[in-house]
Tab-separated table of C-alpha atoms in Angstrom:
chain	number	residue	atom	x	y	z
K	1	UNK	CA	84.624	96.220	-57.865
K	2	UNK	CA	81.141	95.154	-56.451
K	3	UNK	CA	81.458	91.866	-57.434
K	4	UNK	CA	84.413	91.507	-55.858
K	5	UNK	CA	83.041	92.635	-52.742
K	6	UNK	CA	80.582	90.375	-53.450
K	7	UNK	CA	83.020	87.274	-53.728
K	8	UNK	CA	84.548	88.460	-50.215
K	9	UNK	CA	81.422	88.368	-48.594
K	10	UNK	CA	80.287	84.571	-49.685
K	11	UNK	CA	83.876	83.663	-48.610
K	12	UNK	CA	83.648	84.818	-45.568
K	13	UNK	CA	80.068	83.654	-45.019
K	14	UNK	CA	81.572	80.552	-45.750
K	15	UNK	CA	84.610	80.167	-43.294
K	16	UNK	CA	81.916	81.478	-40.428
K	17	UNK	CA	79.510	78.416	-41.228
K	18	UNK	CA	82.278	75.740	-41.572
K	19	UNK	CA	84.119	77.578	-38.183
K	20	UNK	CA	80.567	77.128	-36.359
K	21	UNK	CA	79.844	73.595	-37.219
K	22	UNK	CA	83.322	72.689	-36.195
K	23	UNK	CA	82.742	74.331	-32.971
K	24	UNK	CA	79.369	72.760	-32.403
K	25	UNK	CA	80.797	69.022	-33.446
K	26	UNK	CA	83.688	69.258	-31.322
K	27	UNK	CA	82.021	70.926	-28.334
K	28	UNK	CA	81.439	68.512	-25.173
K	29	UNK	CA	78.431	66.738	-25.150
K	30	UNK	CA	76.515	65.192	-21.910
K	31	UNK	CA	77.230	61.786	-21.669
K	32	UNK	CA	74.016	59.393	-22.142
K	33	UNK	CA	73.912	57.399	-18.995
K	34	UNK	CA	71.696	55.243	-16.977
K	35	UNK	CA	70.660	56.302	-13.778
K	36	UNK	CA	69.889	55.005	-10.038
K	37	UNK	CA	68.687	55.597	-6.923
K	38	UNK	CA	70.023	55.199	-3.090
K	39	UNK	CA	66.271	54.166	-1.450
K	40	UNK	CA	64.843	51.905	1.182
K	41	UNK	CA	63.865	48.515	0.382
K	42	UNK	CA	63.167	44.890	1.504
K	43	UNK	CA	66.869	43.478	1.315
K	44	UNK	CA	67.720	39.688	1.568
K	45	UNK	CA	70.742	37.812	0.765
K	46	UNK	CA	70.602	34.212	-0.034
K	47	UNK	CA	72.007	30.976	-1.263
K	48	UNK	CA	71.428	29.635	-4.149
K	49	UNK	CA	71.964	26.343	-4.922
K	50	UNK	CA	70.330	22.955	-6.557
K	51	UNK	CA	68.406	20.649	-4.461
K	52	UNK	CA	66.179	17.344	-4.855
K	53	UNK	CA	63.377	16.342	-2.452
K	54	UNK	CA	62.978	12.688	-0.360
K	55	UNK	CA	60.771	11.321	1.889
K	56	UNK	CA	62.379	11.034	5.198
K	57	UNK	CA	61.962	7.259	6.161
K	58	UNK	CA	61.831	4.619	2.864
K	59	UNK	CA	60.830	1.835	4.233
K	60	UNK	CA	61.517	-1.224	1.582
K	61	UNK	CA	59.338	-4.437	1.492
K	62	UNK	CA	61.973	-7.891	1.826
K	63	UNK	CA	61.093	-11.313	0.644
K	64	UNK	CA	60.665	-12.364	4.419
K	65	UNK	CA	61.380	-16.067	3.117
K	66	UNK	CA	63.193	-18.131	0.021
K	67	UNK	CA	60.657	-18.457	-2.036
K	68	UNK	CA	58.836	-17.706	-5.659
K	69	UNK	CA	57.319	-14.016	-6.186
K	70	UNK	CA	53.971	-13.608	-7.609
K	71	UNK	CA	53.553	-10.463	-10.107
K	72	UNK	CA	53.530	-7.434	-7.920
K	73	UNK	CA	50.046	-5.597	-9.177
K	74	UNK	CA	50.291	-2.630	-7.481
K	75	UNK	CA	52.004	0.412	-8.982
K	76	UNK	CA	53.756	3.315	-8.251
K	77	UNK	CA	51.680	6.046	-6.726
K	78	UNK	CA	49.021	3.955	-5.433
K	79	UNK	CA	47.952	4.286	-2.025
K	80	UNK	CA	48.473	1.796	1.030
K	81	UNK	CA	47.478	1.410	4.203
K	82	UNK	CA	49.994	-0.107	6.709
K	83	UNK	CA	48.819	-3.786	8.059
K	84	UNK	CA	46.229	-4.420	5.657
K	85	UNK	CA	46.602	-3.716	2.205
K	86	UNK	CA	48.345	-6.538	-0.022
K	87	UNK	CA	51.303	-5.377	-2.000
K	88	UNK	CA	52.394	-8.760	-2.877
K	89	UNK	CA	52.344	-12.627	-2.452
K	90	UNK	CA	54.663	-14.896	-2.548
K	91	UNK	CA	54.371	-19.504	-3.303
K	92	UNK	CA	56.782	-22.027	-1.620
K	93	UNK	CA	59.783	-22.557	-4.239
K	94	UNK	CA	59.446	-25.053	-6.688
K	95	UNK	CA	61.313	-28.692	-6.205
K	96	UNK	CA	64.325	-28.570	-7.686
K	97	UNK	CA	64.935	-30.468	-10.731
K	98	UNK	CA	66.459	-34.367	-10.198
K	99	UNK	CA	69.608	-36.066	-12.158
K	100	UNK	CA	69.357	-39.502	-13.113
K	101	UNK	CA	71.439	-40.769	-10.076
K	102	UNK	CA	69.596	-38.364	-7.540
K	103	UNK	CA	66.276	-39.725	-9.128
K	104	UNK	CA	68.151	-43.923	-8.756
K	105	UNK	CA	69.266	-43.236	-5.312
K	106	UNK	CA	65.303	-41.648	-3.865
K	107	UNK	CA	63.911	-44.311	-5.795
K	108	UNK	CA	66.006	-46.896	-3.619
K	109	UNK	CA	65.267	-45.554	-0.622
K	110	UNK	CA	61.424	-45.359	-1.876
K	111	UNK	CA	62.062	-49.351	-2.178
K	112	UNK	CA	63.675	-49.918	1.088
K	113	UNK	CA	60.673	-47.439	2.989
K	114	UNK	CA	58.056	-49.909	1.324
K	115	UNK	CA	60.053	-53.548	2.594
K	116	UNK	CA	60.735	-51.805	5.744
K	117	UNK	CA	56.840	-50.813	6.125
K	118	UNK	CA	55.961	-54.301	4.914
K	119	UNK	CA	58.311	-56.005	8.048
K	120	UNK	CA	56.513	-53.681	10.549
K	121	UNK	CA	52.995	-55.049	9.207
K	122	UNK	CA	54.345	-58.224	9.563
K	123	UNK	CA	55.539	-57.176	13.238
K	124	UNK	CA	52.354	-56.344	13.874
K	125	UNK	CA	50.424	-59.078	12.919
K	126	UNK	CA	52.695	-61.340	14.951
K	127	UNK	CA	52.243	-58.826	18.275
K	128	UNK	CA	48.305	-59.003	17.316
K	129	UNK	CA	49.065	-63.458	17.525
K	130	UNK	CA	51.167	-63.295	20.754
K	131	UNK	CA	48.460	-60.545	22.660
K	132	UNK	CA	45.414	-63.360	21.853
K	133	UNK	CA	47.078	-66.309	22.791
K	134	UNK	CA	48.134	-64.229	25.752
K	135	UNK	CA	44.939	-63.373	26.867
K	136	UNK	CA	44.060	-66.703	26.393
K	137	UNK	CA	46.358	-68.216	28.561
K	138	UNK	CA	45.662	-65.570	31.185
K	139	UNK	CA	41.618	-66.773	31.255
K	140	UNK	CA	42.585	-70.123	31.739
K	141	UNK	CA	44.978	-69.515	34.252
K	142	UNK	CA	42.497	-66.945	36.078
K	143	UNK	CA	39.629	-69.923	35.542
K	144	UNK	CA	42.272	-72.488	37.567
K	145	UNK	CA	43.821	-69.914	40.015
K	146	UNK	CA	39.630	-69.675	41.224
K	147	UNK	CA	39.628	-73.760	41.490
K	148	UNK	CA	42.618	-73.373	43.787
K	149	UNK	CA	44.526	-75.849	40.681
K	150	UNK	CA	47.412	-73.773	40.570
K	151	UNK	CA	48.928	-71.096	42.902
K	152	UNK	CA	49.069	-67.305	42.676
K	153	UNK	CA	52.615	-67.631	40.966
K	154	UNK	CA	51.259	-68.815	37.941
K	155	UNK	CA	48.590	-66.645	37.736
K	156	UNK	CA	51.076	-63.414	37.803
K	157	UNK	CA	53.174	-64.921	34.902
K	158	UNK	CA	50.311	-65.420	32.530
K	159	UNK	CA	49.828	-61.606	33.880
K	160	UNK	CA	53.079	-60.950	33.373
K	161	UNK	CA	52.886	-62.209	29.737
K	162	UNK	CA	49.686	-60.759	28.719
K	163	UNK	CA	51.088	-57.133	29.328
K	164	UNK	CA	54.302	-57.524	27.383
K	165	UNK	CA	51.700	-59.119	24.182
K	166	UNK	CA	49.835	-55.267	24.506
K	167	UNK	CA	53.013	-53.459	24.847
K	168	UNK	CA	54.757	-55.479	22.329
K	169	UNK	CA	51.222	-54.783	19.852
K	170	UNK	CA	51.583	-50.954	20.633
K	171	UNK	CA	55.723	-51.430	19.659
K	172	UNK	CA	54.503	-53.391	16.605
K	173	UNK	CA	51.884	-50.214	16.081
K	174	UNK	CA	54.108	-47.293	16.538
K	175	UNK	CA	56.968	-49.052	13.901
K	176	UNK	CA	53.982	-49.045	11.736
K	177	UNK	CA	53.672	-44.952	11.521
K	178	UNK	CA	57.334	-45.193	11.531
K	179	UNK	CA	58.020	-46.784	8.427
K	180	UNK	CA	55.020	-44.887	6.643
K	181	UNK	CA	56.498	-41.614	7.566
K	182	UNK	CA	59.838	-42.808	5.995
K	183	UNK	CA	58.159	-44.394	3.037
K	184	UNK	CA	56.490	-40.444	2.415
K	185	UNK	CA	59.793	-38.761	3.108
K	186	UNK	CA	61.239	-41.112	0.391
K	187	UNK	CA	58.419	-40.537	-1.860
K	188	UNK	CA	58.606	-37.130	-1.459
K	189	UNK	CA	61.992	-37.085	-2.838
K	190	UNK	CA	60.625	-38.029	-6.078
K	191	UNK	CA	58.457	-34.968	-6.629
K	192	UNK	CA	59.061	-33.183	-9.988
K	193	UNK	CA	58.067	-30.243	-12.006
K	194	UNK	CA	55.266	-32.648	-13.484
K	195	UNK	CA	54.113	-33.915	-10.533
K	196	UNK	CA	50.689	-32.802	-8.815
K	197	UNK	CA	52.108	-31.067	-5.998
K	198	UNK	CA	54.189	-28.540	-7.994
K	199	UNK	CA	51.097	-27.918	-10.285
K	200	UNK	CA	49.477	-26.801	-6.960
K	201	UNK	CA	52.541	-24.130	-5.944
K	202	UNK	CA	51.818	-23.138	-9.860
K	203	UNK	CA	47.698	-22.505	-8.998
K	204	UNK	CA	48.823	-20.251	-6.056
K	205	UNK	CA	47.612	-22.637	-3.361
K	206	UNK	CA	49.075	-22.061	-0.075
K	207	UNK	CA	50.145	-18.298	-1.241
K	208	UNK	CA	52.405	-15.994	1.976
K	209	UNK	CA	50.303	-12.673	1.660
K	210	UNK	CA	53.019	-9.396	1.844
K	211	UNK	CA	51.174	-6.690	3.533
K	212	UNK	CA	52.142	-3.000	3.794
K	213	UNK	CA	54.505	-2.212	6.652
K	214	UNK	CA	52.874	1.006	7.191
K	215	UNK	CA	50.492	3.523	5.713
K	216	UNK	CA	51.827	6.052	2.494
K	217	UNK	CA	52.462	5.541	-1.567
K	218	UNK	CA	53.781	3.280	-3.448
K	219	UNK	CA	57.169	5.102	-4.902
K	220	UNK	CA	58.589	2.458	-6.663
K	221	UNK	CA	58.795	-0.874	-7.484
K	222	UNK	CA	61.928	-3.053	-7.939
K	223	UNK	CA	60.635	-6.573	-8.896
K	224	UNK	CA	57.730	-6.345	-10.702
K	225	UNK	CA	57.563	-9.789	-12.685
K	226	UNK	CA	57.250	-13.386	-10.921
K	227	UNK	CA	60.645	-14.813	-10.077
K	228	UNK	CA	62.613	-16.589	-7.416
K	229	UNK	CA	63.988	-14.957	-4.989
K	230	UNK	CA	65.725	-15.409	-1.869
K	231	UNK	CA	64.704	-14.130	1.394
K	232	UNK	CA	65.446	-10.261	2.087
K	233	UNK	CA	65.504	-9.714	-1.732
K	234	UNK	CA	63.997	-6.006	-1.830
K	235	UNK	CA	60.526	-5.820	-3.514
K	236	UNK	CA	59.406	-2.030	-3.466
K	237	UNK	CA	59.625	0.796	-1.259
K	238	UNK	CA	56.955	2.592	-0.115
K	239	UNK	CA	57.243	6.597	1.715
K	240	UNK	CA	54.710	9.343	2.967
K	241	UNK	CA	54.830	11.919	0.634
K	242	UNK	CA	52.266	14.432	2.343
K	243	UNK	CA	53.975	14.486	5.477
K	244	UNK	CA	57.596	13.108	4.972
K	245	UNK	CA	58.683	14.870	2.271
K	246	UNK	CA	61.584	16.720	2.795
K	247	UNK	CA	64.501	18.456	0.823
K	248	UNK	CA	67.935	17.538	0.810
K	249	UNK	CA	70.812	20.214	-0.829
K	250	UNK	CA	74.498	19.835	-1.436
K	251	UNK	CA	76.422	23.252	-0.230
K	252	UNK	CA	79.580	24.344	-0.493
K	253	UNK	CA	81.622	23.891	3.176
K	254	UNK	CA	82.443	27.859	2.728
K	255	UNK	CA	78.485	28.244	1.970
K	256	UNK	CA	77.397	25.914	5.037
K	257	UNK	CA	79.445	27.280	7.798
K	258	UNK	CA	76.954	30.455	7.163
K	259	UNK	CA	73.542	28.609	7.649
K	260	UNK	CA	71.989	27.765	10.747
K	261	UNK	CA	68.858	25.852	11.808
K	262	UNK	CA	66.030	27.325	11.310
K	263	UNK	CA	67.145	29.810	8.353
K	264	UNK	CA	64.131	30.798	6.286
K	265	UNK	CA	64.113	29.286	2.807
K	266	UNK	CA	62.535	29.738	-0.464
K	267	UNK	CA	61.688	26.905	-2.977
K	268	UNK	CA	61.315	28.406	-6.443
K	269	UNK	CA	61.062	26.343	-9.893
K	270	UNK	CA	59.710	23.344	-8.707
K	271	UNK	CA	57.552	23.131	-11.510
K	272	UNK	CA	54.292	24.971	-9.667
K	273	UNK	CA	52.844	28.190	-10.161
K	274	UNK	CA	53.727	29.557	-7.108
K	275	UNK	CA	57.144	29.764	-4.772
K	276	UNK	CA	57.118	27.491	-1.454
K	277	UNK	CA	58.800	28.087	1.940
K	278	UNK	CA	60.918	25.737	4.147
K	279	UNK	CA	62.995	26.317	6.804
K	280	UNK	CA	66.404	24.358	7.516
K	281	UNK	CA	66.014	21.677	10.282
K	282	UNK	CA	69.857	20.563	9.990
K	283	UNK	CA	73.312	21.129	8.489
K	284	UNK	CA	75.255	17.985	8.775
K	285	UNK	CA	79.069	18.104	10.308
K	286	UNK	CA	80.324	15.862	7.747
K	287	UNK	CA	81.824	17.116	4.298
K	288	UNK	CA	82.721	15.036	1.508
K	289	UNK	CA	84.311	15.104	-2.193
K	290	UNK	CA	82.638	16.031	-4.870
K	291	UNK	CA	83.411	16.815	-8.657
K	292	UNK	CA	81.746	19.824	-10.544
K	293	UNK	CA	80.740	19.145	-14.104
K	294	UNK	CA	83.551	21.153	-15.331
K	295	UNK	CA	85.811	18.425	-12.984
K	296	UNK	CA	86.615	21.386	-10.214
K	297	UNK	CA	86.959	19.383	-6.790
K	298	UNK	CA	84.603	20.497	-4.334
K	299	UNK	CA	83.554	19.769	-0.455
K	300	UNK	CA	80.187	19.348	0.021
K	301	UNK	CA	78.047	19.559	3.088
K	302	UNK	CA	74.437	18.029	3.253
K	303	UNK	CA	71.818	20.335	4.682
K	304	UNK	CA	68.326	19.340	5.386
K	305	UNK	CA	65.159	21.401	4.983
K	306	UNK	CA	61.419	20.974	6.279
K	307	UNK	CA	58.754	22.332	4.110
K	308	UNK	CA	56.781	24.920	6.164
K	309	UNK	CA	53.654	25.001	3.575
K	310	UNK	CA	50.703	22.987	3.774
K	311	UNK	CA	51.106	19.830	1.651
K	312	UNK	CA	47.810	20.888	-0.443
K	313	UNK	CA	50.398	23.556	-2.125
K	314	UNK	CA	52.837	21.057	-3.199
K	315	UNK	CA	50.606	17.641	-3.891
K	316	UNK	CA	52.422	17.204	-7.322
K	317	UNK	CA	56.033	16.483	-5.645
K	318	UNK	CA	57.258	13.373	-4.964
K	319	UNK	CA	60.486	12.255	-3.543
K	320	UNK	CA	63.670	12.394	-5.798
K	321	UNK	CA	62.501	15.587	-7.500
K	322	UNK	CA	64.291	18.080	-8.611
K	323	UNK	CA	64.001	22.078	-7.093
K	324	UNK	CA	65.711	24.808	-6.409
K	325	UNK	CA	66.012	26.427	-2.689
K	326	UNK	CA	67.453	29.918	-1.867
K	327	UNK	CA	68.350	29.945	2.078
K	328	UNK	CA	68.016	33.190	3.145
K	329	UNK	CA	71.314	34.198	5.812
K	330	UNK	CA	70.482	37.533	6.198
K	331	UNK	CA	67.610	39.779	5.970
K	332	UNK	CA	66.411	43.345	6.591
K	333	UNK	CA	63.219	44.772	6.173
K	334	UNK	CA	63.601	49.044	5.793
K	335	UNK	CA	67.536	48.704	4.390
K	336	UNK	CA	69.591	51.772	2.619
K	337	UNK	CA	70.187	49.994	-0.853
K	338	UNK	CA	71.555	50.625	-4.527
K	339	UNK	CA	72.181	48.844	-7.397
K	340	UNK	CA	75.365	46.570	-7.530
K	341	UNK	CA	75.945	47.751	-10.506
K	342	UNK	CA	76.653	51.659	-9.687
K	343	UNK	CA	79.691	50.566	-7.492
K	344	UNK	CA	83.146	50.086	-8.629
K	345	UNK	CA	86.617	50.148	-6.989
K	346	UNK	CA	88.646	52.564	-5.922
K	347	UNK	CA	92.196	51.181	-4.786
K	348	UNK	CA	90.654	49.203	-1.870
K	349	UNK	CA	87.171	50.919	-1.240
K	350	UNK	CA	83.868	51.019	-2.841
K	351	UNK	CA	82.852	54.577	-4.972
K	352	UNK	CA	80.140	55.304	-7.062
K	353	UNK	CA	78.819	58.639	-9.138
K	354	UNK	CA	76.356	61.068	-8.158
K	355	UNK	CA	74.186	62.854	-10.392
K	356	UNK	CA	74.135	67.134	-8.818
K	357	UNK	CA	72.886	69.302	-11.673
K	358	UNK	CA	73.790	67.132	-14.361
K	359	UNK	CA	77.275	66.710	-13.153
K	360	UNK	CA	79.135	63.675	-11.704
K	361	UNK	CA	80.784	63.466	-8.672
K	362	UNK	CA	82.657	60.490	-7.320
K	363	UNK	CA	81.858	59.483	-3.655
K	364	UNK	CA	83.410	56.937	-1.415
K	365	UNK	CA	80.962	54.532	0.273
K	366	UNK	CA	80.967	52.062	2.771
K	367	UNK	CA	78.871	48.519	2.140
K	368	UNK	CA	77.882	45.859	3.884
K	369	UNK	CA	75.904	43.236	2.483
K	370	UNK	CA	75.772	42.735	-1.146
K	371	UNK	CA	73.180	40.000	-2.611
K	372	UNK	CA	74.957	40.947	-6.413
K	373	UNK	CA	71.454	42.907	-7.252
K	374	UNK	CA	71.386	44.900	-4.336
K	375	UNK	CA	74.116	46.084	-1.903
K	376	UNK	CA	73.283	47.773	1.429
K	377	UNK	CA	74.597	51.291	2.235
K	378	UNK	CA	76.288	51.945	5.646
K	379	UNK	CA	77.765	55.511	4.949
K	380	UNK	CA	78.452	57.566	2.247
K	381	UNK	CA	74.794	58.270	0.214
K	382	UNK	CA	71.739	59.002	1.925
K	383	UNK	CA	68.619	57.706	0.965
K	384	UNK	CA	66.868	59.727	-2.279
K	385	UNK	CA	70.177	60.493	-4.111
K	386	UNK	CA	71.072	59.766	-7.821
K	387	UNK	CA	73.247	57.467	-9.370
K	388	UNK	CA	74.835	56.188	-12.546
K	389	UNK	CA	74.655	52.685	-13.151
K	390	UNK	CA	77.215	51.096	-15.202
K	391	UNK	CA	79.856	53.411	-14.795
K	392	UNK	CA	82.396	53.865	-17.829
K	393	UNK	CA	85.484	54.754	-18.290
K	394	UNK	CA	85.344	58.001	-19.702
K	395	UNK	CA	83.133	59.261	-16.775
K	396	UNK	CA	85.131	61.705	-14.723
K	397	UNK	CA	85.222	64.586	-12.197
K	398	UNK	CA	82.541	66.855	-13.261
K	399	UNK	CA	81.527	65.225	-16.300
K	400	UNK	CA	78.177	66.223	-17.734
K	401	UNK	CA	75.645	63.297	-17.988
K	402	UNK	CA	72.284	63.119	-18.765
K	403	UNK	CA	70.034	59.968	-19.149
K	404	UNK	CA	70.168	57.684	-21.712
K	405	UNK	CA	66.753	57.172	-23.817
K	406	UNK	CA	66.019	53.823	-24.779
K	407	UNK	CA	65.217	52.780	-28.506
């Protein structure tokens, strides 16, 4: 009998233990969940896009004549000052090259410039005859005009005659320079590659010096090595980096029609230890096409922003560099904010979950701006209450919550 009592006793013991730990495994539990605050904070809300830098005014150095191109020595990044530092110098071009009939034909002419120079010394010596026998003729004539042997007529032929000999010498004279000029205009014809006056446009002799237009850096150089080139071929371009740098960003048209001149801006990943500032100095009224790389079709909108730090900050950029700008469109300094991520939808309105006494309870806000960290409060929560952050789906009225400890 007492060890049946017995047997009653561990089977009841038993059922009790199972009965509890079904009770405590199935009893609700506070759910582990990460919690918020509604505070005051610095709030700004930006946009963020992609941008490159660029000197506002390139100027690029033209061949200012046809002509053959010396090696450019200078390099990108050097320094130049505008009106006196050489960047370049360039040699009369090189005779072209002659056919065997070009080469018949100027030596021809060559011939006929060395008879026709021949016929004008011959000119002249007969004009250099005719002037002495006419200034003979003109002594004797004087020496008989004084005997009274013949009258004054004669005496202002033989005048007559002696000034056509001197004009017809200085004729004889000019025809002279004429035919020499020709004879060196057909000669010139001739000249070669091999000849002695290309080997002096090979020395450098007679060199055009290219100066700087104006003071700044080197950025890059098109036509380094010595060529031909016709005039207004482009050489290299040359900027002010310290003081004409500038940045130049590609927003969306729905992004643009919300920034306006002289919107604060931050430059961040430039490739320097510290962020920069700028401020937007235009938005241009022209849009244009543009494809994503995942081929969406966009319109784009240029805006243009001024660096507002000193250039000792940023020495390392150049232009065509790559950094990435956040233009601030609205700001406030002592803002009611939470975390985006407490809020969630309710039909058409913003809710979130307050923490009371370990307990949830839902609460319909109002929000204004919303920067997807931070979203501003206008009604609803006042500043020092809790929140959950992430809210799930089994969170409901009244649930019990309590933080979640991190691993």
């Amino acid at each position: 009998m007492a060890k049946r009592k017995s047997r009653n006793w561990i089977i009841l013991l038993v059922v009790a233990g199972v009965a509890a730990s079904l009770v405590y495994a199935f009893w609700p539990k506070p759910i582990a969940v990460d919690f918020g605050s509604v505070e005051r904070a610095h709030m700004i809300v930006t946009i963020d896009e992609d941008a490159k830098t660029r000197v506002q005014d390139v100027y690029t150095v033209s061949t200012p004549v046809a002509g053959r191109l010396q090696r450019v020595e200078v390099e990108p990044g050097e320094t130049v000052v505008g009106g006196e530092s050489i960047i370049a110098q360039m040699l009369p071009t090189n005779p072209a090259a002659l056919d065997v009939r070009t080469r018949e034909q100027a030596l021809a002419a060559v011939k006929a410039a060395e008879a026709a120079l021949e016929l004008a010394v011959a000119d002249h010596n007969r004009a250099i005859a005719d002037k002495d026998l006419s200034d003979l003729d003109l002594q004797r004539t004087q020496q008989l005009f004084d005997k009274e042997i013949v009258a004054q007529a004669a005496l202002d032929r033989a005048e007559r005659v002696a000034r056509a000999s001197d004009a017809a010498l200085d004729t004889a004279k000019a025809a002279i320079s004429i035919r020499e000029a020709d004879l060196a205009n057909a000669r010139a014809r001739l000249i070669g590659f091999d000849d002695d006056p290309a080997t002096a446009i090979a020395t450098g002799e007679g060199a055009i010096p290219m100066r700087a237009p104006v003071s700044g850096r080197v950025l890059r150089v098109m036509q380094e090595s010595e060529t031909t080139l016709p005039a207004g071929a482009p050489v290299l371009e040359i900027g002010d980096t310290s003081n004409g740098l500038e940045i130049v960003v590609e927003l969306l048209s729905s992004d643009a029609v919300k920034v306006r001149v002289g919107n604060r801006v931050i430059v961040d990943n430039w490739g320097g230890p510290n962020q920069l500032g700028g401020v937007v100095t235009r938005v241009d009224p022209w849009g244009f096409t543009k494809y994503s790389a995942l081929g969406v079709e966009e319109q784009r909108v240029n805006a243009v922003i001024e660096f507002s730090d000193p250039w000792q900050q940023r020495q390392s950029l150049g232009h065509g560099f790559r950094v990435e700008v956040m233009i601030v469109v609205w700001e406030d300094q002592n803002a009611l904010v939470l975390p985006s991520s407490a809020l969630f939808r309710e039909a058409n309105d913003w809710a979130v979950f307050t923490v009371v006494d370990g307990a949830v309870s839902k609460r319909m806000v109002k929000i204004g701006q919303n920067n997807g960290l931070q979203a501003q409060v206008l009604d609803g929560l006042e500043e020092g209450e809790t929140i959950v952050l992430y809210p799930g789906a089994n969170l409901v009225e009244g649930a019990k919550v309590e933080q979640r400890v991190v691993q």
